[in-house]
């Protein structure tokens, strides 16, 4: 398998990811109001910035997730499930240094959001973030 190399690879990864999470029994309800057609380019921008340093994403993920959290609490176990599905889709489609970094970055994002929304750093296989 090839590594994640460009925006098209991210589009593949994220399309495959959303196919699972949007109907997932544990976290799917958080995606009920998601317009994937408009959301996909934004989330691809986010990952393109995170992984490749391209200045294409200017949003604030915390604000978006705070809105979701206010509708239906995003619990630690929801973030853990998100990481599991995301990492699984990376492993199913890609292999290499950037793929491994993508999984690590997903854990960092999940841990950061979880800590800010729930005041619970969780572990996500990472070192605990101090409060």
N, CA and C of each residue as an Amber inpcrd file, in Angstrom:
protein
   393
   0.8350000  -1.1900000   0.0000000   0.0000000   0.0000000   0.0000000
   0.8760000   1.2470000   0.0000000   0.3440000   2.2810000  -0.5690000
   1.0850000   3.5400000  -0.6240000   0.7910000   4.3970000   0.6000000
   1.6140000   5.3900000   0.8060000   1.4500000   6.3260000   1.9000000
   0.4600000   7.4190000   1.4950000   0.0120000   8.1890000   2.4590000
  -0.8060000   9.3700000   2.1870000   0.1290000  10.4210000   1.6110000
  -0.1750000  10.8840000   0.4010000   0.7520000  11.7820000  -0.2920000
   0.1680000  13.1450000  -0.6500000  -1.1720000  13.2350000  -0.7330000
  -1.7480000  14.4760000  -1.2590000  -3.2170000  14.6090000  -0.8670000
  -3.8170000  15.6720000  -1.3390000  -5.2230000  15.9670000  -1.0430000
  -6.1530000  14.8510000  -1.5200000  -5.8820000  14.2930000  -2.6690000
  -6.7280000  13.2130000  -3.1870000  -6.7160000  12.0120000  -2.2510000
  -5.5600000  11.7140000  -1.6750000  -5.4860000  10.6170000  -0.7050000
  -6.3270000  10.9330000   0.5280000  -6.2820000  12.1770000   0.9660000
  -7.0950000  12.5740000   2.1130000  -8.5790000  12.4790000   1.7930000
  -8.9600000  12.8240000   0.5790000 -10.3610000  12.7040000   0.1730000
 -10.8110000  11.2500000   0.2290000  -9.9620000  10.3420000  -0.2290000
 -10.2800000   8.9090000  -0.1600000 -10.4340000   8.4790000   1.2870000
  -9.4520000   8.8170000   2.1060000  -9.4750000   8.4440000   3.5160000
 -10.7370000   8.9550000   4.2050000 -11.0330000  10.2190000   4.0410000
 -12.1510000  10.8140000   4.7570000 -13.5010000  10.3540000   4.2290000
 -13.5920000  10.0940000   2.9350000 -14.8250000   9.5340000   2.3780000
 -15.0920000   8.1590000   2.9830000 -14.0580000   7.3340000   3.0480000
 -14.1940000   5.9970000   3.6410000 -14.5320000   6.0970000   5.1310000
 -13.9100000   7.0270000   5.8260000 -14.1680000   7.2340000   7.2460000
 -15.6340000   7.6080000   7.4840000 -16.1390000   8.5690000   6.7350000
 -17.5140000   9.0230000   6.9480000 -18.5390000   7.9630000   6.5610000
 -18.2110000   7.0690000   5.6410000 -19.1220000   5.9660000   5.3180000
 -19.4100000   5.1270000   6.5640000 -18.4180000   4.9950000   7.4240000
 -18.5770000   4.1970000   8.6390000 -19.2130000   5.0080000   9.7610000
 -18.6360000   6.1600000  10.0690000 -19.0830000   6.8720000  11.2770000
 -20.4940000   7.4360000  11.1700000 -20.9350000   7.7590000   9.9790000
 -22.2680000   8.3490000   9.8470000 -23.3780000   7.3620000  10.2060000
 -23.0670000   6.0770000  10.1470000 -24.0620000   5.0640000  10.5060000
 -23.6290000   4.2300000  11.7140000 -22.5590000   4.6400000  12.3550000
 -22.0370000   3.8930000  13.4960000 -23.0310000   3.9440000  14.6620000
 -23.3360000   2.7880000  15.2770000 -24.3160000   2.7800000  16.3650000
 -23.8830000   3.5920000  17.5930000 -22.5930000   3.7430000  17.8070000
 -22.1130000   4.4670000  18.9810000 -22.0050000   5.9790000  18.7560000
 -21.5360000   6.3850000  17.5820000 -21.3010000   7.8170000  17.3590000
 -22.0500000   8.3990000  16.1680000 -22.7560000   7.5870000  15.4350000
 -23.4470000   8.0550000  14.2340000 -24.4120000   9.1980000  14.4680000
 -25.0350000   9.2280000  15.6450000 -26.0110000  10.2920000  15.9340000
 -25.3770000  11.6800000  15.9370000 -24.0810000  11.7580000  16.1640000
 -23.4080000  13.0610000  16.1250000 -23.2940000  13.6020000  14.6970000
 -23.5170000  12.7500000  13.7160000 -23.3790000  13.1400000  12.3180000
 -24.7330000  13.2610000  11.6150000 -25.8300000  13.1800000  12.3690000
 -27.1670000  13.2120000  11.7750000 -27.4140000  14.4500000  10.9190000
 -26.9420000  15.6000000  11.3450000 -27.1970000  16.8500000  10.6200000
 -26.0570000  17.2420000   9.6880000 -25.1010000  16.3560000   9.5090000
 -23.9340000  16.6810000   8.6900000 -24.2700000  16.6670000   7.2010000
 -23.9610000  17.7560000   6.5290000 -24.0500000  17.8280000   5.0740000
 -22.6630000  17.4750000   4.5520000 -22.4710000  16.2040000   4.2480000
 -21.1430000  15.7150000   3.8780000 -20.5890000  16.4060000   2.6390000
 -21.4570000  16.7440000   1.7050000 -21.0030000  17.3990000   0.4760000
 -20.2960000  18.7260000   0.7820000 -20.8330000  19.5030000   1.7190000
 -20.1840000  20.7760000   2.0550000 -19.0910000  20.5960000   3.1080000
 -19.2230000  19.5800000   3.9680000 -18.2530000  19.3690000   5.0450000
 -16.9510000  18.7470000   4.5530000 -17.0290000  17.8420000   3.6030000
 -15.8380000  17.1030000   3.1620000 -14.6930000  18.0160000   2.7070000
 -14.9300000  19.0200000   1.8760000 -13.8120000  19.8900000   1.4890000
 -13.1840000  20.6220000   2.6870000 -13.9910000  20.9600000   3.6690000
 -13.4760000  21.6710000   4.8470000 -12.5980000  20.7530000   5.6860000
 -13.0580000  19.5370000   5.9140000 -12.2860000  18.6110000   6.7420000
 -11.0310000  18.1360000   6.0010000 -11.1150000  18.0460000   4.6920000
  -9.9060000  17.7370000   3.9090000  -8.9120000  18.8980000   4.0450000
  -9.4170000  20.1340000   4.0040000  -8.5460000  21.2960000   4.2410000
  -7.8520000  21.1840000   5.5920000  -8.6230000  20.8260000   6.6240000
  -8.0580000  20.6900000   7.9690000  -6.8930000  19.7070000   7.9700000
  -7.1150000  18.5260000   7.4090000  -6.0690000  17.5030000   7.4280000
  -4.9030000  17.8520000   6.5160000  -5.1820000  18.5620000   5.4340000
  -4.1000000  18.9980000   4.5470000  -3.1970000  19.9990000   5.2800000
  -3.7900000  20.8310000   6.1020000  -3.0040000  21.7740000   6.9020000
  -2.2160000  21.0390000   7.9870000  -2.8850000  20.1340000   8.7010000
  -2.2370000  19.3930000   9.7800000  -1.0700000  18.5510000   9.2600000
  -1.2800000  17.8490000   8.1820000  -0.2720000  16.8890000   7.7080000
   0.7800000  17.4910000   6.7860000   0.3740000  18.4460000   5.9680000
   1.2860000  18.9670000   4.9550000   1.6230000  20.4420000   5.1320000
   1.0380000  21.0660000   6.1510000   1.3360000  22.4670000   6.4420000
   0.7960000  23.4660000   5.4410000  -0.1440000  23.0310000   4.6170000
  -0.7030000  23.9460000   3.6130000  -1.6950000  24.8970000   4.2830000
  -1.5950000  26.1810000   4.0110000  -2.4780000  27.1700000   4.6480000
  -3.8590000  27.2230000   3.9760000  -4.6240000  26.1540000   4.1620000
  -5.9250000  26.0650000   3.4910000  -7.0990000  25.9760000   4.4610000
  -6.8180000  25.7780000   5.7420000  -7.8770000  25.6880000   6.7500000
  -7.7140000  26.8360000   7.7280000  -8.8130000  27.5690000   7.9420000
  -8.7630000  28.7320000   8.8200000  -9.8600000  28.6940000   9.8850000
 -10.4850000  27.5400000  10.0540000 -11.5610000  27.4080000  11.0260000
 -11.0370000  27.1020000  12.4190000 -11.9750000  26.8500000  13.3170000
 -11.6510000  26.4940000  14.6920000 -12.4070000  25.2130000  15.0320000
 -11.7060000  24.0680000  15.0570000 -12.3910000  22.8010000  15.3340000
 -13.1000000  22.7820000  16.6900000 -12.5660000  23.5010000  17.6710000
 -13.2040000  23.5020000  18.9880000 -14.6020000  24.1080000  18.9180000
 -14.7540000  25.1920000  18.1810000 -16.0640000  25.8430000  18.0640000
 -17.0820000  24.8860000  17.4430000 -16.6910000  24.2300000  16.3880000
 -17.5810000  23.2800000  15.7040000 -17.9830000  22.1510000  16.6520000
 -17.0020000  21.6120000  17.3740000 -17.2930000  20.5000000  18.2680000
 -18.0480000  20.9480000  19.5220000 -17.8870000  22.1910000  19.9320000
 -18.6620000  22.7040000  21.0580000 -20.1390000  22.7530000  20.6960000
 -20.4480000  23.1310000  19.4740000 -21.8440000  23.1490000  19.0060000
 -22.4200000  21.7330000  19.0370000 -21.6560000  20.7700000  18.5380000
 -22.1010000  19.3700000  18.5720000 -22.2800000  18.8940000  20.0070000
 -21.3290000  19.2480000  20.8620000 -21.3490000  18.8570000  22.2740000
 -22.5780000  19.4300000  22.9850000 -22.9570000  20.6420000  22.6290000
 -24.1350000  21.2650000  23.2260000 -25.4250000  20.5510000  22.8100000
 -25.4530000  20.0000000  21.6010000 -26.6250000  19.2660000  21.1130000
 -26.7170000  17.8880000  21.7600000 -25.5820000  17.1890000  21.7860000
 -25.5090000  15.8340000  22.3240000 -24.0770000  15.6210000  22.7870000
 -23.9060000  15.4460000  24.0790000 -22.5770000  15.4170000  24.6740000
 -21.6260000  14.4790000  23.9390000 -20.4740000  15.0120000  23.5870000
 -19.3920000  14.2250000  22.9970000 -18.5690000  13.6660000  24.1510000
 -18.7650000  12.4070000  24.4560000 -18.1150000  11.7780000  25.6010000
 -16.7440000  11.2230000  25.2100000 -15.9500000  10.9430000  26.2340000
 -14.6210000  10.3740000  26.0010000 -14.7160000   9.1330000  25.1210000
 -15.6730000   8.2770000  25.4020000 -15.7970000   7.0440000  24.6140000
 -16.1750000   7.3240000  23.1610000 -16.8310000   8.4520000  22.8930000
 -17.1360000   8.8270000  21.5080000 -15.8540000   9.2200000  20.7700000
 -15.0010000   9.9870000  21.4420000 -13.7260000  10.3450000  20.8330000
 -12.8590000   9.1060000  20.6140000 -12.8930000   8.1780000  21.5660000
 -12.1290000   6.9320000  21.4120000 -12.6130000   6.1420000  20.2070000
 -13.9240000   6.0720000  20.0270000 -14.4910000   5.3640000  18.8760000
 -14.0990000   6.0670000  17.5760000 -14.1490000   7.3980000  17.5810000
 -13.7490000   8.1750000  16.4080000 -12.3120000   7.8390000  16.0210000
 -11.4240000   7.8030000  17.0100000 -10.0160000   7.4710000  16.7530000
  -9.8930000   6.0540000  16.2180000 -10.6180000   5.1190000  16.7920000
 -10.5490000   3.7240000  16.3320000 -10.9590000   3.5950000  14.8720000
 -12.0790000   4.2070000  14.5180000 -12.5550000   4.1220000  13.1330000
 -11.5870000   4.8400000  12.1940000 -11.1700000   6.0270000  12.5810000
 -10.2630000   6.8090000  11.7480000  -8.9590000   6.0510000  11.5120000
  -8.3720000   5.5480000  12.5810000  -7.1100000   4.8040000  12.4630000
  -7.2950000   3.5440000  11.6350000  -8.4270000   2.8860000  11.8110000
  -8.7110000   1.6940000  11.0160000  -8.7870000   1.9910000   9.5330000
  -9.3940000   3.1130000   9.1830000  -9.4910000   3.4970000   7.7710000
  -8.1260000   3.8900000   7.2130000  -7.2950000   4.5110000   8.0320000
  -5.9240000   4.7920000   7.5930000  -5.2300000   3.4670000   7.2810000
  -5.3040000   2.5210000   8.2180000  -4.6270000   1.2270000   8.0440000
  -5.1560000   0.4310000   6.8590000  -6.4500000   0.5440000   6.5820000
  -7.0430000  -0.1830000   5.4560000  -6.6100000   0.3730000   4.1020000
  -6.2640000   1.6540000   4.0660000  -6.0290000   2.3020000   2.7790000
  -4.6030000   2.7740000   2.5320000  -3.8100000   2.9280000   3.6080000
  -2.4840000   3.5240000   3.4520000  -1.4770000   2.8780000   4.3960000
  -0.2190000   3.0250000   4.0380000   0.8600000   2.5350000   4.8820000
   2.0730000   3.4240000   4.6640000   2.7120000   3.8190000   5.7610000
   3.9170000   4.6260000   5.6370000   4.0230000   5.6520000   6.7380000
   5.0280000   6.4860000   6.6310000   5.3290000   7.4790000   7.6560000
   4.2020000   8.4960000   7.8480000   3.6590000   9.0000000   6.7470000
   2.5840000   9.9920000   6.8680000   1.3120000   9.3300000   7.3920000
   1.0560000   8.0990000   6.9850000  -0.1020000   7.3720000   7.5100000
   0.0120000   7.2180000   9.0290000   1.1840000   6.8630000   9.5040000
   1.3960000   6.7310000  10.9510000   1.2380000   8.0820000  11.6470000
   1.7690000   9.1310000  11.0370000   1.6230000  10.4690000  11.5990000
   0.1540000  10.8920000  11.6220000  -0.5960000  10.5170000  10.6180000
  -2.0210000  10.8430000  10.5530000  -2.7590000  10.2430000  11.7430000
  -2.4540000   8.9910000  12.0530000  -3.1040000   8.3450000  13.1990000
  -2.7030000   9.0300000  14.4990000  -1.4440000   9.4150000  14.6270000
  -0.9900000  10.1110000  15.8250000  -1.6760000  11.4700000  15.9510000
  -1.7670000  12.1900000  14.8490000  -2.4260000  13.4960000  14.8710000
  -3.9010000  13.3600000  15.2290000  -4.5470000  12.2960000  14.7660000
  -5.9540000  12.0650000  15.1150000  -6.1060000  11.8710000  16.6190000
  -5.1920000  11.1380000  17.2190000  -5.2240000  10.9450000  18.6710000
  -5.0200000  12.2750000  19.4020000  -4.1060000  13.0850000  18.9050000
  -3.8390000  14.3880000  19.5260000  -5.0630000  15.2870000  19.4230000
  -5.6930000  15.3260000  18.2660000  -6.8950000  16.1400000  18.0720000
  -8.0050000  15.6570000  19.0040000  -8.2340000  14.3490000  19.0440000
  -9.2910000  13.7930000  19.8940000  -9.0240000  14.0920000  21.3630000
  -7.7950000  13.8990000  21.7880000  -7.4550000  14.1470000  23.1850000
  -7.6370000  15.6200000  23.5390000  -7.2110000  16.4980000  22.6650000
  -7.3300000  17.9280000  22.9060000  -8.7950000  18.3590000  22.9920000
  -9.5980000  17.9350000  22.0380000 -11.0150000  18.2930000  22.0490000
 -11.7170000  17.7060000  23.2690000 -11.4110000  16.4560000  23.5740000
 -12.0270000  15.8050000  24.7230000 -11.6750000  16.5390000  26.0140000
 -10.4290000  16.9250000  26.1550000 -10.0280000  17.6320000  27.3680000
 -10.7510000  18.9660000  27.4840000 -10.8740000  19.6770000  26.3850000
 -11.5060000  20.9910000  26.4280000 -13.0240000  20.9080000  26.6380000
 -13.6420000  19.8980000  26.0810000 -15.0910000  19.7730000  26.2020000
 -15.5190000  19.0760000  27.4960000 -14.7210000  18.1260000  27.9320000
 -15.1090000  17.2890000  29.0690000 -14.1950000  17.4180000  30.2810000
 -13.1510000  18.2130000  30.1560000 -12.1480000  18.3130000  31.2130000
 -11.6240000  16.9380000  31.6010000 -11.5300000  16.0640000  30.5870000
 -11.0320000  14.6990000  30.7630000 -10.0350000  14.4460000  29.6470000
  -8.7520000  14.3630000  29.9730000  -7.7820000  14.1840000  28.9020000
  -7.8460000  12.8150000  28.2370000  -8.4260000  11.8180000  28.9010000
  -8.3930000  10.4810000  28.3290000  -6.9500000  10.0830000  28.0900000
  -6.7120000   8.9710000  27.4850000  -5.3210000   8.5980000  27.2030000
  -5.0620000   8.5310000  25.7120000  -5.9470000   7.9160000  24.9630000
  -5.8210000   7.8040000  23.5070000  -4.4530000   7.2610000  23.1060000
  -3.7870000   6.5720000  24.0360000  -2.4570000   6.0480000  23.7540000
  -1.3860000   7.1120000  23.7820000  -1.6870000   8.2700000  24.3560000
  -0.7510000   9.3960000  24.4210000  -0.4260000   9.6950000  25.8740000
   0.5290000  10.5630000  26.0510000   0.8580000  11.0590000  27.3820000
  -0.2480000  12.0050000  27.8260000  -0.5790000  11.9750000  29.1220000
  -1.6360000  12.8360000  29.6210000  -1.2920000  14.3080000  29.4410000
  -2.2810000  15.0700000  28.9830000  -2.1390000  16.5140000  28.8290000
  -2.4690000  17.1380000  30.1820000  -1.6230000  18.0330000  30.6690000
  -1.9010000  18.6600000  31.9520000  -3.0270000  19.6760000  31.7980000
  -3.7950000  19.8480000  32.8680000  -4.9430000  20.7690000  32.8310000
  -4.5250000  22.1830000  33.0540000
